Amino acid sequence: VVVTNNDPADFAALPAFFDMMLIDAPCSGEGLFRKEPDAMNEWSEDNVQLCAARQKRIVSDAWPALREDGFLVYST
């Protein structure tokens, strides 16, 4: 078991290394609207696009480190 906070690009050195990966990717924060009204002030379409691009990069960079037939659990 490895727990890390590395940039996903760091895993390029470990091709097909992991049987299972859990990615807890940063989210846009929209789920906080009910709990934290101030979160609405930080929301914008640009921020959503930035988060989507970040999430896509995380999966794209980490994917090669997953073994064939491995399991990827993705959460935001």
Tab-separated table of N, CA and C in Angstrom:
chain	number	residue	atom	x	y	z
A	1	VAL	N	0.852	-1.169	0.000
A	1	VAL	CA	0.000	0.000	0.000
A	1	VAL	C	0.898	1.232	0.000
A	2	VAL	N	0.551	2.165	-0.865
A	2	VAL	CA	1.264	3.431	-0.943
A	2	VAL	C	0.231	4.546	-0.878
A	3	VAL	N	0.447	5.493	0.011
A	3	VAL	CA	-0.394	6.681	0.078
A	3	VAL	C	0.514	7.852	-0.255
A	4	THR	N	0.076	8.682	-1.204
A	4	THR	CA	0.941	9.763	-1.646
A	4	THR	C	0.142	11.002	-2.001
A	5	ASN	N	0.825	12.088	-2.046
A	5	ASN	CA	0.242	13.354	-2.479
A	5	ASN	C	1.078	13.904	-3.634
A	6	ASN	N	1.713	13.006	-4.372
A	6	ASN	CA	2.571	13.406	-5.487
A	6	ASN	C	1.762	13.944	-6.651
A	7	ASP	N	2.446	14.691	-7.503
A	7	ASP	CA	1.855	15.065	-8.776
A	7	ASP	C	1.699	13.771	-9.582
A	8	PRO	N	0.565	13.562	-10.221
A	8	PRO	CA	0.347	12.319	-10.964
A	8	PRO	C	1.412	12.047	-12.037
A	9	ALA	N	2.031	13.082	-12.564
A	9	ALA	CA	3.091	12.889	-13.568
A	9	ALA	C	4.260	12.098	-12.994
A	10	ASP	N	4.424	12.120	-11.673
A	10	ASP	CA	5.519	11.378	-11.040
A	10	ASP	C	5.383	9.867	-11.234
A	11	PHE	N	4.171	9.403	-11.518
A	11	PHE	CA	3.950	7.971	-11.647
A	11	PHE	C	4.336	7.427	-13.013
A	12	ALA	N	4.798	8.280	-13.906
A	12	ALA	CA	5.266	7.830	-15.219
A	12	ALA	C	6.439	6.857	-15.073
A	13	ALA	N	7.162	6.973	-13.975
A	13	ALA	CA	8.308	6.097	-13.723
A	13	ALA	C	7.884	4.707	-13.240
A	14	LEU	N	6.577	4.477	-13.050
A	14	LEU	CA	6.075	3.207	-12.527
A	14	LEU	C	5.024	2.595	-13.458
A	15	PRO	N	5.368	2.336	-14.705
A	15	PRO	CA	4.356	1.801	-15.619
A	15	PRO	C	3.843	0.440	-15.162
A	16	ALA	N	2.520	0.282	-15.204
A	16	ALA	CA	1.856	-0.989	-14.866
A	16	ALA	C	2.282	-1.519	-13.495
A	17	PHE	N	2.458	-0.647	-12.538
A	17	PHE	CA	2.958	-1.031	-11.220
A	17	PHE	C	1.850	-1.410	-10.246
A	18	PHE	N	0.716	-0.711	-10.287
A	18	PHE	CA	-0.316	-0.879	-9.277
A	18	PHE	C	-1.446	-1.793	-9.735
A	19	ASP	N	-1.896	-2.659	-8.825
A	19	ASP	CA	-3.073	-3.500	-9.078
A	19	ASP	C	-4.352	-2.690	-8.909
A	20	MET	N	-4.300	-1.725	-8.021
A	20	MET	CA	-5.456	-0.882	-7.745
A	20	MET	C	-4.972	0.516	-7.409
A	21	MET	N	-5.724	1.502	-7.880
A	21	MET	CA	-5.412	2.890	-7.557
A	21	MET	C	-6.698	3.574	-7.113
A	22	LEU	N	-6.593	4.406	-6.106
A	22	LEU	CA	-7.692	5.247	-5.676
A	22	LEU	C	-7.253	6.686	-5.883
A	23	ILE	N	-7.988	7.404	-6.700
A	23	ILE	CA	-7.683	8.811	-6.956
A	23	ILE	C	-8.760	9.649	-6.276
A	24	ASP	N	-8.357	10.473	-5.344
A	24	ASP	CA	-9.267	11.416	-4.688
A	24	ASP	C	-8.931	12.786	-5.261
A	25	ALA	N	-9.557	13.095	-6.387
A	25	ALA	CA	-9.225	14.301	-7.144
A	25	ALA	C	-9.913	15.537	-6.564
A	26	PRO	N	-9.261	16.684	-6.699
A	26	PRO	CA	-9.891	17.925	-6.262
A	26	PRO	C	-11.165	18.187	-7.074
A	27	CYS	N	-12.150	18.756	-6.428
A	27	CYS	CA	-13.426	19.022	-7.101
A	27	CYS	C	-13.643	20.522	-7.257
A	28	SER	N	-14.756	20.865	-7.888
A	28	SER	CA	-15.075	22.274	-8.118
A	28	SER	C	-15.687	22.943	-6.898
A	29	GLY	N	-16.070	22.174	-5.894
A	29	GLY	CA	-16.625	22.729	-4.663
A	29	GLY	C	-18.124	22.958	-4.692
A	30	GLU	N	-18.791	22.585	-5.782
A	30	GLU	CA	-20.229	22.824	-5.890
A	30	GLU	C	-21.020	22.094	-4.804
A	31	GLY	N	-20.500	20.986	-4.317
A	31	GLY	CA	-21.203	20.234	-3.285
A	31	GLY	C	-21.257	20.959	-1.949
A	32	LEU	N	-20.482	22.014	-1.808
A	32	LEU	CA	-20.442	22.764	-0.549
A	32	LEU	C	-21.483	23.875	-0.484
A	33	PHE	N	-22.192	24.116	-1.571
A	33	PHE	CA	-23.121	25.256	-1.625
A	33	PHE	C	-24.118	25.248	-0.472
A	34	ARG	N	-24.646	24.091	-0.119
A	34	ARG	CA	-25.638	24.037	0.958
A	34	ARG	C	-25.010	24.252	2.328
A	35	LYS	N	-23.788	23.750	2.505
A	35	LYS	CA	-23.130	23.839	3.811
A	35	LYS	C	-22.386	25.155	4.003
A	36	GLU	N	-21.789	25.646	2.940
A	36	GLU	CA	-20.960	26.847	2.994
A	36	GLU	C	-21.453	27.861	1.961
A	37	PRO	N	-22.356	28.747	2.335
A	37	PRO	CA	-22.880	29.722	1.374
A	37	PRO	C	-21.791	30.548	0.680
A	38	ASP	N	-20.677	30.792	1.364
A	38	ASP	CA	-19.591	31.565	0.751
A	38	ASP	C	-18.956	30.835	-0.424
A	39	ALA	N	-19.123	29.528	-0.481
A	39	ALA	CA	-18.559	28.752	-1.593
A	39	ALA	C	-19.165	29.186	-2.921
A	40	MET	N	-20.390	29.665	-2.893
A	40	MET	CA	-21.041	30.129	-4.125
A	40	MET	C	-20.317	31.338	-4.718
A	41	ASN	N	-19.723	32.140	-3.865
A	41	ASN	CA	-19.004	33.324	-4.346
A	41	ASN	C	-17.719	32.972	-5.085
A	42	GLU	N	-17.186	31.782	-4.827
A	42	GLU	CA	-15.950	31.350	-5.465
A	42	GLU	C	-16.204	30.566	-6.752
A	43	TRP	N	-17.471	30.226	-7.006
A	43	TRP	CA	-17.806	29.425	-8.170
A	43	TRP	C	-17.820	30.285	-9.429
A	44	SER	N	-17.328	29.699	-10.522
A	44	SER	CA	-17.415	30.337	-11.835
A	44	SER	C	-17.275	29.241	-12.886
A	45	GLU	N	-17.752	29.520	-14.087
A	45	GLU	CA	-17.593	28.557	-15.171
A	45	GLU	C	-16.120	28.318	-15.463
A	46	ASP	N	-15.309	29.368	-15.361
A	46	ASP	CA	-13.869	29.217	-15.583
A	46	ASP	C	-13.259	28.260	-14.562
A	47	ASN	N	-13.690	28.368	-13.311
A	47	ASN	CA	-13.178	27.480	-12.270
A	47	ASN	C	-13.594	26.032	-12.538
A	48	VAL	N	-14.822	25.840	-13.005
A	48	VAL	CA	-15.280	24.492	-13.337
A	48	VAL	C	-14.424	23.916	-14.469
A	49	GLN	N	-14.147	24.721	-15.489
A	49	GLN	CA	-13.311	24.264	-16.607
A	49	GLN	C	-11.890	23.938	-16.134
A	50	LEU	N	-11.363	24.759	-15.225
A	50	LEU	CA	-10.037	24.503	-14.666
A	50	LEU	C	-10.019	23.180	-13.900
A	51	CYS	N	-11.039	22.953	-13.078
A	51	CYS	CA	-11.127	21.711	-12.310
A	51	CYS	C	-11.264	20.506	-13.234
A	52	ALA	N	-12.086	20.625	-14.278
A	52	ALA	CA	-12.273	19.524	-15.222
A	52	ALA	C	-10.957	19.190	-15.924
A	53	ALA	N	-10.220	20.200	-16.342
A	53	ALA	CA	-8.929	19.968	-16.997
A	53	ALA	C	-7.947	19.319	-16.024
A	54	ARG	N	-7.948	19.773	-14.775
A	54	ARG	CA	-7.063	19.193	-13.758
A	54	ARG	C	-7.400	17.727	-13.527
A	55	GLN	N	-8.694	17.427	-13.396
A	55	GLN	CA	-9.114	16.043	-13.173
A	55	GLN	C	-8.733	15.156	-14.351
A	56	LYS	N	-8.905	15.658	-15.569
A	56	LYS	CA	-8.534	14.882	-16.760
A	56	LYS	C	-7.029	14.600	-16.775
A	57	ARG	N	-6.231	15.609	-16.418
A	57	ARG	CA	-4.777	15.420	-16.382
A	57	ARG	C	-4.388	14.399	-15.322
A	58	ILE	N	-5.041	14.449	-14.162
A	58	ILE	CA	-4.725	13.508	-13.087
A	58	ILE	C	-4.935	12.070	-13.566
A	59	VAL	N	-6.093	11.807	-14.160
A	59	VAL	CA	-6.385	10.449	-14.635
A	59	VAL	C	-5.438	10.066	-15.765
A	60	SER	N	-5.219	10.962	-16.711
A	60	SER	CA	-4.339	10.666	-17.845
A	60	SER	C	-2.915	10.357	-17.400
A	61	ASP	N	-2.434	11.124	-16.423
A	61	ASP	CA	-1.063	10.909	-15.944
A	61	ASP	C	-0.937	9.647	-15.091
A	62	ALA	N	-1.963	9.343	-14.305
A	62	ALA	CA	-1.882	8.196	-13.395
A	62	ALA	C	-2.192	6.872	-14.097
A	63	TRP	N	-3.036	6.899	-15.107
A	63	TRP	CA	-3.523	5.682	-15.767
A	63	TRP	C	-2.410	4.706	-16.169
A	64	PRO	N	-1.306	5.141	-16.765
A	64	PRO	CA	-0.263	4.189	-17.181
A	64	PRO	C	0.358	3.403	-16.013
A	65	ALA	N	0.243	3.890	-14.793
A	65	ALA	CA	0.803	3.181	-13.637
A	65	ALA	C	-0.100	2.043	-13.176
A	66	LEU	N	-1.299	1.942	-13.751
A	66	LEU	CA	-2.241	0.885	-13.392
A	66	LEU	C	-2.002	-0.336	-14.277
A	67	ARG	N	-1.882	-1.494	-13.647
A	67	ARG	CA	-1.687	-2.723	-14.414
A	67	ARG	C	-2.898	-3.037	-15.269
A	68	GLU	N	-2.676	-3.775	-16.351
A	68	GLU	CA	-3.785	-4.226	-17.179
A	68	GLU	C	-4.740	-5.036	-16.310
A	69	ASP	N	-6.018	-4.828	-16.466
A	69	ASP	CA	-7.067	-5.463	-15.659
A	69	ASP	C	-7.045	-5.011	-14.203
A	70	GLY	N	-6.336	-3.922	-13.919
A	70	GLY	CA	-6.338	-3.370	-12.572
A	70	GLY	C	-7.618	-2.584	-12.323
A	71	PHE	N	-7.774	-2.105	-11.106
A	71	PHE	CA	-8.964	-1.361	-10.711
A	71	PHE	C	-8.604	0.079	-10.398
A	72	LEU	N	-9.408	0.981	-10.921
A	72	LEU	CA	-9.241	2.399	-10.626
A	72	LEU	C	-10.514	2.875	-9.938
A	73	VAL	N	-10.364	3.418	-8.735
A	73	VAL	CA	-11.468	4.032	-8.017
A	73	VAL	C	-11.217	5.531	-8.074
A	74	TYR	N	-12.209	6.245	-8.580
A	74	TYR	CA	-12.053	7.690	-8.789
A	74	TYR	C	-13.101	8.419	-7.969
A	75	SER	N	-12.673	9.394	-7.206
A	75	SER	CA	-13.585	10.149	-6.361
A	75	SER	C	-13.211	11.613	-6.378
A	76	THR	N	-14.208	12.487	-6.262
A	76	THR	CA	-13.919	13.911	-6.097
A	76	THR	C	-14.583	14.379	-4.815
